[in-house]
PDB file of C-alpha atoms and ligand atoms in Angstrom:
ATOM      1  CA  MET F   1       0.000   0.000   0.000  1.00 39.00           C
ATOM      2  CA  TRP F   2       2.782   2.408   0.966  1.00 41.00           C
ATOM      3  CA  LEU F   3       4.504   1.816  -2.352  1.00 44.00           C
ATOM      4  CA  LEU F   4       1.336   2.567  -4.283  1.00 45.00           C
ATOM      5  CA  ARG F   5       1.097   6.072  -2.842  1.00 46.00           C
ATOM      6  CA  GLN F   6       4.481   7.112  -4.177  1.00 50.00           C
ATOM      7  CA  PRO F   7       4.631   9.220  -7.349  1.00 53.00           C
ATOM      8  CA  HIS F   8       5.239   7.070 -10.350  1.00 56.00           C
ATOM      9  CA  SER F   9       8.318   8.374 -12.095  1.00 52.00           C
ATOM     10  CA  LEU F  10       9.116   6.053 -14.971  1.00 53.00           C
ATOM     11  CA  TYR F  11      10.501   7.881 -18.007  1.00 52.00           C
ATOM     12  CA  GLY F  12      11.036  10.964 -15.850  1.00 49.00           C
ATOM     13  CA  LYS F  13       7.302  11.668 -15.727  1.00 61.00           C
ATOM     14  CA  MET F  14       5.542  12.174 -12.454  1.00 87.00           C
ATOM     15  CA  ILE F  15       2.177  10.553 -12.162  1.00 94.00           C
ATOM     16  CA  ASP F  16       0.334  11.068  -8.921  1.00 96.00           C
ATOM     17  CA  LEU F  17      -0.983   7.654  -8.014  1.00 94.00           C
ATOM     18  CA  ASN F  18      -3.575   9.238  -5.757  1.00 94.00           C
ATOM     19  CA  LYS F  19      -5.154  11.001  -8.740  1.00 95.00           C
ATOM     20  CA  ILE F  20      -5.372   8.214 -11.275  1.00 97.00           C
ATOM     21  CA  PRO F  21      -8.441   8.567 -13.534  1.00 98.00           C
ATOM     22  CA  THR F  22     -11.008   5.892 -12.725  1.00 98.00           C
ATOM     23  CA  HIS F  23     -12.071   5.354 -16.326  1.00 98.00           C
ATOM     24  CA  VAL F  24      -9.969   5.972 -19.426  1.00 98.00           C
ATOM     25  CA  ALA F  25     -11.470   5.418 -22.887  1.00 99.00           C
ATOM     26  CA  VAL F  26      -9.428   5.233 -26.069  1.00 98.00           C
ATOM     27  CA  ILE F  27     -10.393   5.717 -29.713  1.00 99.00           C
ATOM     28  CA  MET F  28      -7.643   3.639 -31.275  1.00 98.00           C
ATOM     29  CA  ASP F  29      -7.392   5.308 -34.670  1.00 98.00           C
ATOM     30  CA  GLY F  30      -4.749   5.397 -37.402  1.00 98.00           C
ATOM     31  CA  ASN F  31      -3.944   1.754 -38.148  1.00 98.00           C
ATOM     32  CA  GLY F  32      -4.639   2.232 -41.867  1.00 98.00           C
ATOM     33  CA  ARG F  33      -2.464   5.314 -42.170  1.00 98.00           C
ATOM     34  CA  TRP F  34       0.291   3.592 -40.206  1.00 98.00           C
ATOM     35  CA  ALA F  35       0.125   0.713 -42.694  1.00 98.00           C
ATOM     36  CA  ALA F  36       0.358   3.094 -45.653  1.00 98.00           C
ATOM     37  CA  LYS F  37       3.258   4.939 -44.049  1.00 98.00           C
ATOM     38  CA  ASN F  38       5.102   1.662 -43.513  1.00 98.00           C
ATOM     39  CA  ARG F  39       4.153   0.233 -46.920  1.00 98.00           C
ATOM     40  CA  VAL F  40       2.356  -2.785 -45.503  1.00 98.00           C
ATOM     41  CA  ASN F  41      -1.253  -3.909 -45.902  1.00 98.00           C
ATOM     42  CA  ARG F  42      -4.059  -2.637 -43.656  1.00 98.00           C
ATOM     43  CA  ILE F  43      -4.308  -5.936 -41.758  1.00 98.00           C
ATOM     44  CA  SER F  44      -0.663  -5.551 -40.740  1.00 98.00           C
ATOM     45  CA  GLY F  45      -1.630  -2.109 -39.495  1.00 98.00           C
ATOM     46  CA  HIS F  46      -4.390  -3.610 -37.355  1.00 98.00           C
ATOM     47  CA  ASN F  47      -1.973  -6.251 -36.105  1.00 98.00           C
ATOM     48  CA  ALA F  48       0.463  -3.542 -35.015  1.00 98.00           C
ATOM     49  CA  GLY F  49      -2.506  -1.783 -33.392  1.00 98.00           C
ATOM     50  CA  MET F  50      -3.219  -4.904 -31.314  1.00 97.00           C
ATOM     51  CA  GLU F  51       0.318  -4.714 -29.926  1.00 96.00           C
ATOM     52  CA  SER F  52      -0.308  -1.118 -28.831  1.00 97.00           C
ATOM     53  CA  MET F  53      -3.565  -2.202 -27.251  1.00 97.00           C
ATOM     54  CA  LYS F  54      -1.781  -4.910 -25.244  1.00 96.00           C
ATOM     55  CA  ASN F  55       0.804  -2.411 -24.017  1.00 96.00           C
ATOM     56  CA  ILE F  56      -1.865   0.002 -22.899  1.00 97.00           C
ATOM     57  CA  VAL F  57      -3.872  -2.695 -21.101  1.00 97.00           C
ATOM     58  CA  ARG F  58      -0.713  -3.656 -19.191  1.00 96.00           C
ATOM     59  CA  LYS F  59       0.095  -0.048 -18.378  1.00 97.00           C
ATOM     60  CA  ALA F  60      -3.462   0.752 -17.304  1.00 97.00           C
ATOM     61  CA  SER F  61      -3.453  -2.269 -15.036  1.00 97.00           C
ATOM     62  CA  ASP F  62      -0.050  -1.345 -13.555  1.00 96.00           C
ATOM     63  CA  LEU F  63      -1.184   2.208 -12.857  1.00 97.00           C
ATOM     64  CA  GLY F  64      -4.264   0.997 -11.013  1.00 97.00           C
ATOM     65  CA  ILE F  65      -6.793   2.400 -13.503  1.00 98.00           C
ATOM     66  CA  LYS F  66     -10.117   0.733 -12.690  1.00 98.00           C
ATOM     67  CA  TYR F  67     -11.761   0.847 -16.153  1.00 98.00           C
ATOM     68  CA  LEU F  68     -10.206   0.960 -19.620  1.00 98.00           C
ATOM     69  CA  THR F  69     -12.563   1.065 -22.610  1.00 98.00           C
ATOM     70  CA  VAL F  70     -11.177   0.739 -26.125  1.00 98.00           C
ATOM     71  CA  TYR F  71     -13.074   1.436 -29.325  1.00 98.00           C
ATOM     72  CA  ALA F  72     -12.170  -1.591 -31.412  1.00 97.00           C
ATOM     73  CA  PHE F  73     -14.929  -1.743 -34.046  1.00 98.00           C
ATOM     74  CA  SER F  74     -17.796   0.658 -34.647  1.00 98.00           C
ATOM     75  CA  THR F  75     -21.273   0.035 -36.033  1.00 98.00           C
ATOM     76  CA  GLU F  76     -20.064   2.021 -39.067  1.00 98.00           C
ATOM     77  CA  ASN F  77     -16.904  -0.044 -39.612  1.00 98.00           C
ATOM     78  CA  TRP F  78     -18.973  -2.698 -41.460  1.00 98.00           C
ATOM     79  CA  LYS F  79     -18.659  -0.338 -44.443  1.00 98.00           C
ATOM     80  CA  ARG F  80     -15.101  -1.604 -44.935  1.00 98.00           C
ATOM     81  CA  THR F  81     -14.134  -4.498 -47.183  1.00 98.00           C
ATOM     82  CA  GLU F  82     -14.998  -8.034 -46.124  1.00 97.00           C
ATOM     83  CA  GLU F  83     -11.277  -8.802 -46.051  1.00 97.00           C
ATOM     84  CA  GLU F  84     -10.484  -5.997 -43.614  1.00 98.00           C
ATOM     85  CA  VAL F  85     -13.465  -6.731 -41.366  1.00 97.00           C
ATOM     86  CA  SER F  86     -12.722 -10.445 -41.080  1.00 96.00           C
ATOM     87  CA  GLY F  87      -9.034  -9.636 -40.571  1.00 97.00           C
ATOM     88  CA  ILE F  88      -9.866  -7.399 -37.601  1.00 97.00           C
ATOM     89  CA  PHE F  89     -11.982 -10.116 -35.970  1.00 96.00           C
ATOM     90  CA  LYS F  90      -9.297 -12.742 -36.540  1.00 96.00           C
ATOM     91  CA  LEU F  91      -6.784 -10.504 -34.809  1.00 96.00           C
ATOM     92  CA  LEU F  92      -9.124 -10.068 -31.871  1.00 94.00           C
ATOM     93  CA  VAL F  93      -9.414 -13.842 -31.523  1.00 93.00           C
ATOM     94  CA  LYS F  94      -5.628 -14.080 -31.616  1.00 94.00           C
ATOM     95  CA  PHE F  95      -5.367 -11.448 -28.918  1.00 93.00           C
ATOM     96  CA  VAL F  96      -7.836 -13.038 -26.517  1.00 90.00           C
ATOM     97  CA  LYS F  97      -6.398 -16.528 -27.043  1.00 89.00           C
ATOM     98  CA  LEU F  98      -2.732 -15.608 -26.687  1.00 91.00           C
ATOM     99  CA  ASP F  99      -3.175 -13.167 -23.878  1.00 92.00           C
ATOM    100  CA  LEU F 100      -5.830 -14.817 -21.768  1.00 89.00           C
ATOM    101  CA  ASP F 101      -3.304 -16.191 -19.276  1.00 90.00           C
ATOM    102  CA  GLU F 102      -1.578 -12.867 -18.863  1.00 91.00           C
ATOM    103  CA  LEU F 103      -4.915 -11.096 -18.439  1.00 93.00           C
ATOM    104  CA  CYS F 104      -5.838 -13.556 -15.696  1.00 92.00           C
ATOM    105  CA  GLU F 105      -2.436 -13.209 -14.066  1.00 93.00           C
ATOM    106  CA  LYS F 106      -2.965  -9.461 -13.963  1.00 95.00           C
ATOM    107  CA  ASN F 107      -6.454  -9.943 -12.514  1.00 97.00           C
ATOM    108  CA  VAL F 108      -8.021  -8.172 -15.554  1.00 97.00           C
ATOM    109  CA  LYS F 109     -11.746  -8.609 -16.193  1.00 97.00           C
ATOM    110  CA  VAL F 110     -12.677  -8.487 -19.891  1.00 96.00           C
ATOM    111  CA  MET F 111     -16.083  -7.276 -21.053  1.00 97.00           C
ATOM    112  CA  VAL F 112     -17.473  -6.662 -24.511  1.00 96.00           C
ATOM    113  CA  MET F 113     -19.518  -3.528 -25.051  1.00 97.00           C
ATOM    114  CA  GLY F 114     -21.848  -3.452 -28.027  1.00 97.00           C
ATOM    115  CA  ASP F 115     -23.964  -5.851 -30.039  1.00 96.00           C
ATOM    116  CA  TYR F 116     -21.482  -8.651 -30.547  1.00 92.00           C
ATOM    117  CA  SER F 117     -24.208 -11.188 -31.377  1.00 92.00           C
ATOM    118  CA  VAL F 118     -23.582 -10.485 -35.068  1.00 94.00           C
ATOM    119  CA  ILE F 119     -19.793 -10.872 -35.163  1.00 93.00           C
ATOM    120  CA  PRO F 120     -18.191 -14.015 -36.664  1.00 93.00           C
ATOM    121  CA  ASP F 121     -18.898 -17.143 -34.639  1.00 94.00           C
ATOM    122  CA  ASN F 122     -15.372 -18.032 -33.577  1.00 92.00           C
ATOM    123  CA  ALA F 123     -14.688 -14.467 -32.436  1.00 94.00           C
ATOM    124  CA  LYS F 124     -17.908 -14.530 -30.421  1.00 95.00           C
ATOM    125  CA  LYS F 125     -16.992 -17.865 -28.810  1.00 95.00           C
ATOM    126  CA  SER F 126     -13.457 -16.761 -27.923  1.00 94.00           C
ATOM    127  CA  LEU F 127     -14.709 -13.530 -26.415  1.00 95.00           C
ATOM    128  CA  GLU F 128     -17.425 -15.308 -24.435  1.00 96.00           C
ATOM    129  CA  LYS F 129     -14.845 -17.755 -23.111  1.00 94.00           C
ATOM    130  CA  THR F 130     -12.591 -14.888 -22.093  1.00 95.00           C
ATOM    131  CA  MET F 131     -15.410 -13.038 -20.370  1.00 96.00           C
ATOM    132  CA  GLU F 132     -16.403 -16.197 -18.515  1.00 96.00           C
ATOM    133  CA  LYS F 133     -12.844 -16.988 -17.474  1.00 95.00           C
ATOM    134  CA  THR F 134     -12.136 -13.465 -16.218  1.00 96.00           C
ATOM    135  CA  LYS F 135     -15.547 -12.651 -14.728  1.00 96.00           C
ATOM    136  CA  ASP F 136     -14.445 -12.912 -11.097  1.00 97.00           C
ATOM    137  CA  ASN F 137     -11.263 -10.897 -11.572  1.00 97.00           C
ATOM    138  CA  THR F 138     -11.187  -7.791  -9.446  1.00 97.00           C
ATOM    139  CA  GLY F 139      -8.450  -5.677 -11.074  1.00 98.00           C
ATOM    140  CA  LEU F 140      -8.735  -3.567 -14.206  1.00 98.00           C
ATOM    141  CA  GLN F 141     -12.022  -3.914 -16.100  1.00 98.00           C
ATOM    142  CA  PHE F 142     -11.103  -3.921 -19.771  1.00 97.00           C
ATOM    143  CA  ASN F 143     -14.092  -3.096 -21.975  1.00 97.00           C
ATOM    144  CA  ILE F 144     -13.771  -3.839 -25.671  1.00 97.00           C
ATOM    145  CA  ALA F 145     -16.273  -1.733 -27.632  1.00 97.00           C
ATOM    146  CA  LEU F 146     -17.169  -4.004 -30.507  1.00 97.00           C
ATOM    147  CA  ASN F 147     -19.880  -3.346 -33.047  1.00 97.00           C
ATOM    148  CA  TYR F 148     -20.474  -0.402 -30.778  1.00 98.00           C
ATOM    149  CA  GLY F 149     -22.224   2.799 -31.786  1.00 98.00           C
ATOM    150  CA  SER F 150     -23.501   5.290 -29.292  1.00 98.00           C
ATOM    151  CA  ARG F 151     -26.638   6.239 -31.210  1.00 98.00           C
ATOM    152  CA  ALA F 152     -27.634   2.584 -31.505  1.00 98.00           C
ATOM    153  CA  GLU F 153     -26.856   2.200 -27.795  1.00 98.00           C
ATOM    154  CA  ILE F 154     -29.118   5.113 -26.857  1.00 98.00           C
ATOM    155  CA  LEU F 155     -31.998   3.922 -29.077  1.00 98.00           C
ATOM    156  CA  ARG F 156     -31.718   0.399 -27.721  1.00 98.00           C
ATOM    157  CA  GLY F 157     -31.876   1.833 -24.210  1.00 98.00           C
ATOM    158  CA  ILE F 158     -35.003   3.828 -25.037  1.00 98.00           C
ATOM    159  CA  ASN F 159     -36.727   0.817 -26.594  1.00 98.00           C
ATOM    160  CA  ASN F 160     -35.898  -1.326 -23.555  1.00 98.00           C
ATOM    161  CA  ILE F 161     -37.207   1.381 -21.258  1.00 98.00           C
ATOM    162  CA  ILE F 162     -40.509   1.468 -23.190  1.00 98.00           C
ATOM    163  CA  ALA F 163     -40.754  -2.324 -22.977  1.00 98.00           C
ATOM    164  CA  ASP F 164     -40.020  -2.356 -19.234  1.00 98.00           C
ATOM    165  CA  GLU F 165     -42.530   0.388 -18.606  1.00 98.00           C
ATOM    166  CA  LYS F 166     -45.200  -1.622 -20.409  1.00 98.00           C
ATOM    167  CA  LYS F 167     -44.360  -4.577 -18.157  1.00 98.00           C
ATOM    168  CA  ARG F 168     -44.676  -2.211 -15.186  1.00 98.00           C
ATOM    169  CA  LYS F 169     -41.064  -2.903 -14.194  1.00 98.00           C
ATOM    170  CA  ILE F 170     -40.287   0.809 -14.090  1.00 98.00           C
ATOM    171  CA  ASN F 171     -42.234   4.027 -13.723  1.00 97.00           C
ATOM    172  CA  LEU F 172     -42.057   7.120 -15.890  1.00 95.00           C
ATOM    173  CA  PRO F 173     -40.547   9.648 -15.935  1.00 97.00           C
ATOM    174  CA  ILE F 174     -37.062   8.161 -15.777  1.00 97.00           C
ATOM    175  CA  ASP F 175     -34.034  10.081 -14.549  1.00 98.00           C
ATOM    176  CA  GLU F 176     -30.394  10.181 -15.715  1.00 98.00           C
ATOM    177  CA  LYS F 177     -29.346   7.466 -13.297  1.00 98.00           C
ATOM    178  CA  LEU F 178     -31.954   5.013 -14.548  1.00 98.00           C
ATOM    179  CA  PHE F 179     -31.304   5.872 -18.198  1.00 98.00           C
ATOM    180  CA  SER F 180     -27.585   5.177 -17.718  1.00 98.00           C
ATOM    181  CA  LYS F 181     -28.428   1.679 -16.549  1.00 98.00           C
ATOM    182  CA  TYR F 182     -30.003   0.926 -19.924  1.00 98.00           C
ATOM    183  CA  LEU F 183     -26.834   1.731 -21.860  1.00 98.00           C
ATOM    184  CA  TYR F 184     -24.118  -0.832 -22.644  1.00 98.00           C
ATOM    185  CA  THR F 185     -22.051   0.822 -19.937  1.00 98.00           C
ATOM    186  CA  GLY F 186     -24.951   0.262 -17.521  1.00 98.00           C
ATOM    187  CA  ASP F 187     -26.202  -2.956 -15.946  1.00 97.00           C
ATOM    188  CA  GLU F 188     -24.738  -5.041 -18.752  1.00 96.00           C
ATOM    189  CA  CYS F 189     -21.142  -4.008 -18.047  1.00 97.00           C
ATOM    190  CA  GLY F 190     -21.437  -3.560 -14.305  1.00 97.00           C
ATOM    191  CA  ASN F 191     -22.390   0.141 -14.359  1.00 98.00           C
ATOM    192  CA  VAL F 192     -19.137   1.604 -15.581  1.00 98.00           C
ATOM    193  CA  PRO F 193     -18.672   5.196 -14.409  1.00 98.00           C
ATOM    194  CA  ASP F 194     -18.496   7.891 -17.107  1.00 98.00           C
ATOM    195  CA  PRO F 195     -15.033   8.210 -18.658  1.00 98.00           C
ATOM    196  CA  ASP F 196     -12.793  10.748 -16.940  1.00 98.00           C
ATOM    197  CA  LEU F 197     -10.505  10.899 -19.941  1.00 98.00           C
ATOM    198  CA  ILE F 198     -11.040  10.083 -23.623  1.00 98.00           C
ATOM    199  CA  ILE F 199      -7.936   9.742 -25.783  1.00 99.00           C
ATOM    200  CA  ARG F 200      -8.041   9.746 -29.591  1.00 98.00           C
ATOM    201  CA  THR F 201      -4.975   9.027 -31.668  1.00 98.00           C
ATOM    202  CA  SER F 202      -4.192   9.813 -35.335  1.00 98.00           C
ATOM    203  CA  GLY F 203      -4.928  13.537 -35.311  1.00 98.00           C
ATOM    204  CA  GLU F 204      -8.690  13.312 -35.832  1.00 98.00           C
ATOM    205  CA  GLN F 205     -10.679  15.402 -33.401  1.00 98.00           C
ATOM    206  CA  ARG F 206     -14.090  13.775 -33.347  1.00 98.00           C
ATOM    207  CA  LEU F 207     -15.952  11.135 -31.370  1.00 98.00           C
ATOM    208  CA  SER F 208     -17.147   8.986 -34.298  1.00 98.00           C
ATOM    209  CA  ASN F 209     -20.214   7.782 -32.385  1.00 98.00           C
ATOM    210  CA  PHE F 210     -18.348   6.823 -29.195  1.00 98.00           C
ATOM    211  CA  LEU F 211     -19.830   7.235 -25.693  1.00 98.00           C
ATOM    212  CA  LEU F 212     -21.976  10.243 -26.632  1.00 98.00           C
ATOM    213  CA  TRP F 213     -24.073  10.187 -23.466  1.00 98.00           C
ATOM    214  CA  GLN F 214     -21.229   9.199 -21.161  1.00 98.00           C
ATOM    215  CA  CYS F 215     -18.747  11.882 -22.294  1.00 98.00           C
ATOM    216  CA  ALA F 216     -20.744  14.843 -20.923  1.00 98.00           C
ATOM    217  CA  TYR F 217     -17.924  15.864 -18.566  1.00 98.00           C
ATOM    218  CA  SER F 218     -14.987  13.859 -19.894  1.00 98.00           C
ATOM    219  CA  GLU F 219     -11.608  15.425 -20.494  1.00 98.00           C
ATOM    220  CA  PHE F 220     -10.266  14.944 -24.031  1.00 98.00           C
ATOM    221  CA  ALA F 221      -6.752  14.275 -25.234  1.00 98.00           C
ATOM    222  CA  PHE F 222      -6.005  14.286 -28.959  1.00 98.00           C
ATOM    223  CA  THR F 223      -2.644  13.208 -30.278  1.00 98.00           C
ATOM    224  CA  ASP F 224      -1.285  13.040 -33.825  1.00 98.00           C
ATOM    225  CA  THR F 225       0.407   9.721 -33.057  1.00 98.00           C
ATOM    226  CA  LEU F 226      -0.986   6.852 -35.128  1.00 98.00           C
ATOM    227  CA  TRP F 227      -2.340   4.130 -32.857  1.00 98.00           C
ATOM    228  CA  PRO F 228       0.349   1.506 -33.648  1.00 98.00           C
ATOM    229  CA  ASP F 229       3.010   4.083 -32.669  1.00 98.00           C
ATOM    230  CA  PHE F 230       1.263   4.955 -29.401  1.00 98.00           C
ATOM    231  CA  THR F 231       3.524   4.013 -26.487  1.00 98.00           C
ATOM    232  CA  ARG F 232       3.188   3.487 -22.766  1.00 97.00           C
ATOM    233  CA  GLU F 233       5.308   6.600 -22.310  1.00 97.00           C
ATOM    234  CA  GLU F 234       2.837   8.747 -24.245  1.00 98.00           C
ATOM    235  CA  PHE F 235      -0.035   7.212 -22.289  1.00 98.00           C
ATOM    236  CA  GLU F 236       1.718   8.236 -19.073  1.00 97.00           C
ATOM    237  CA  GLN F 237       2.340  11.735 -20.391  1.00 97.00           C
ATOM    238  CA  ILE F 238      -1.336  12.147 -21.238  1.00 98.00           C
ATOM    239  CA  ILE F 239      -2.359  10.971 -17.780  1.00 98.00           C
ATOM    240  CA  GLU F 240       0.099  13.354 -16.195  1.00 97.00           C
ATOM    241  CA  LYS F 241      -1.375  16.253 -18.174  1.00 97.00           C
ATOM    242  CA  TYR F 242      -4.889  15.142 -17.243  1.00 98.00           C
ATOM    243  CA  GLN F 243      -3.885  15.298 -13.588  1.00 97.00           C
ATOM    244  CA  ASN F 244      -3.009  18.964 -13.985  1.00 96.00           C
ATOM    245  CA  ARG F 245      -6.389  19.914 -15.404  1.00 95.00           C
ATOM    246  CA  GLU F 246      -9.106  21.429 -13.318  1.00 94.00           C
ATOM    247  CA  ARG F 247     -12.472  19.737 -13.620  1.00 95.00           C
ATOM    248  CA  ARG F 248     -15.373  21.875 -12.517  1.00 94.00           C
ATOM    249  CA  PHE F 249     -18.477  19.975 -13.632  1.00 95.00           C
ATOM    250  CA  GLY F 250     -20.312  23.255 -14.008  1.00 95.00           C
ATOM    251  CA  GLY F 251     -19.501  24.387 -10.491  1.00 95.00           C
ATOM    252  CA  ARG F 252     -17.102  27.035  -9.249  1.00 83.00           C
ATOM    253  CA  ASN F 253     -13.534  26.559  -8.130  1.00 72.00           C
TER     254      ASN F 253
HETATM  255  C1  IPE L   1      -8.619   2.214 -36.428  1.00 73.11           C
HETATM  256  O1  IPE L   1      -7.752   2.400 -37.494  1.00 73.11           O
HETATM  257  C2  IPE L   1      -9.122   0.798 -36.342  1.00 73.11           C
HETATM  258  C3  IPE L   1     -10.528   0.625 -36.719  1.00 73.11           C
HETATM  259  C4  IPE L   1     -11.353   1.578 -37.030  1.00 73.11           C
HETATM  260  C5  IPE L   1     -11.028  -0.722 -36.737  1.00 73.11           C
HETATM  261  P1  IPE L   1      -8.276   2.750 -38.959  1.00 73.11           P
HETATM  262  O2  IPE L   1      -8.358   1.481 -39.713  1.00 73.11           O
HETATM  263  O3  IPE L   1      -9.488   3.562 -38.897  1.00 73.11           O
HETATM  264  O4  IPE L   1      -7.062   3.627 -39.491  1.00 73.11           O
HETATM  265  P2  IPE L   1      -7.132   4.861 -40.465  1.00 73.11           P
HETATM  266  O5  IPE L   1      -8.046   5.847 -39.836  1.00 73.11           O
HETATM  267  O6  IPE L   1      -7.639   4.358 -41.780  1.00 73.11           O
HETATM  268  O7  IPE L   1      -5.723   5.357 -40.522  1.00 73.11           O
HETATM  269  C1  IPE L   2     -13.392   5.171 -35.032  1.00 73.11           C
HETATM  270  O1  IPE L   2     -12.477   5.231 -36.053  1.00 73.11           O
HETATM  271  C2  IPE L   2     -13.722   3.750 -34.702  1.00 73.11           C
HETATM  272  C3  IPE L   2     -12.652   2.968 -34.095  1.00 73.11           C
HETATM  273  C4  IPE L   2     -11.488   3.409 -33.730  1.00 73.11           C
HETATM  274  C5  IPE L   2     -12.978   1.579 -33.894  1.00 73.11           C
HETATM  275  P1  IPE L   2     -12.922   5.402 -37.597  1.00 73.11           P
HETATM  276  O2  IPE L   2     -11.674   5.402 -38.380  1.00 73.11           O
HETATM  277  O3  IPE L   2     -13.943   4.379 -37.919  1.00 73.11           O
HETATM  278  O4  IPE L   2     -13.616   6.833 -37.551  1.00 73.11           O
HETATM  279  P2  IPE L   2     -13.805   7.910 -38.709  1.00 73.11           P
HETATM  280  O5  IPE L   2     -14.420   7.212 -39.881  1.00 73.11           O
HETATM  281  O6  IPE L   2     -12.445   8.450 -39.026  1.00 73.11           O
HETATM  282  O7  IPE L   2     -14.674   8.958 -38.097  1.00 73.11           O
HETATM  283 MG1   MG L   3      -9.801   5.576 -38.826  1.00 73.11          MG
END
């Protein structure tokens, strides 16, 4: 315990371990451009992106972050070629299979956020196995947003609310707290708190349908780094900067 309270000073950066964000969300963007830059195919770009993802899961776990959510595949990403889409899912299977032991060793709990019923069968099975195997872990909760889109999430929540009201399970009007429970981040994923920090790589400054309800008071960090080039050091630097921001939530300082 004593050790944990010391400032974390790897790479010369000072992270205050008493002010670690509870929930960090990452829009892992730029795999395609990284592939073009390195003259390899897009799948190789996604493969390199998986390596970055692994590094960040490890780092998040080591820093004591409670929730890490990564945007891995959006409801709009089906617009890509069949080859790219199936390649991404194959890589995910590879990740969960190869890294399951390490995830368990690190006490990481894996959850999938989004409608994954429609993803390829073997990817679904591997993910379900991983979720089952890690369900009692009490360390970092690692949420993989897969076939996730925030507008679809909100509409699904509203439709479920209407259905539950008809069954007299809930009473109208609903409040923010109850609405949040109907989102993927709600009851389904153990009521994940809203993200404190949302990071997007690759220089784009948009949300692309990610956590639209949940980001009301999130801090944002945009970096030009392409996701496969994103390092643990940069992750630490971003967290350090986040710790120096003042969050007011509409109040006064
Ligand atoms: C992010 O990288 C990964 C997914 C969206 C699945 P991209 O594939 O979007 O990379 P760019 O934006 O084309 O560089
Ligand atoms: C957002 O990236 C989705 C993921 C990172 C999974 P995109 O590459 O799909 O977003 P746009 O098209 O640039 O907005
Ligand atoms: Mg992109």
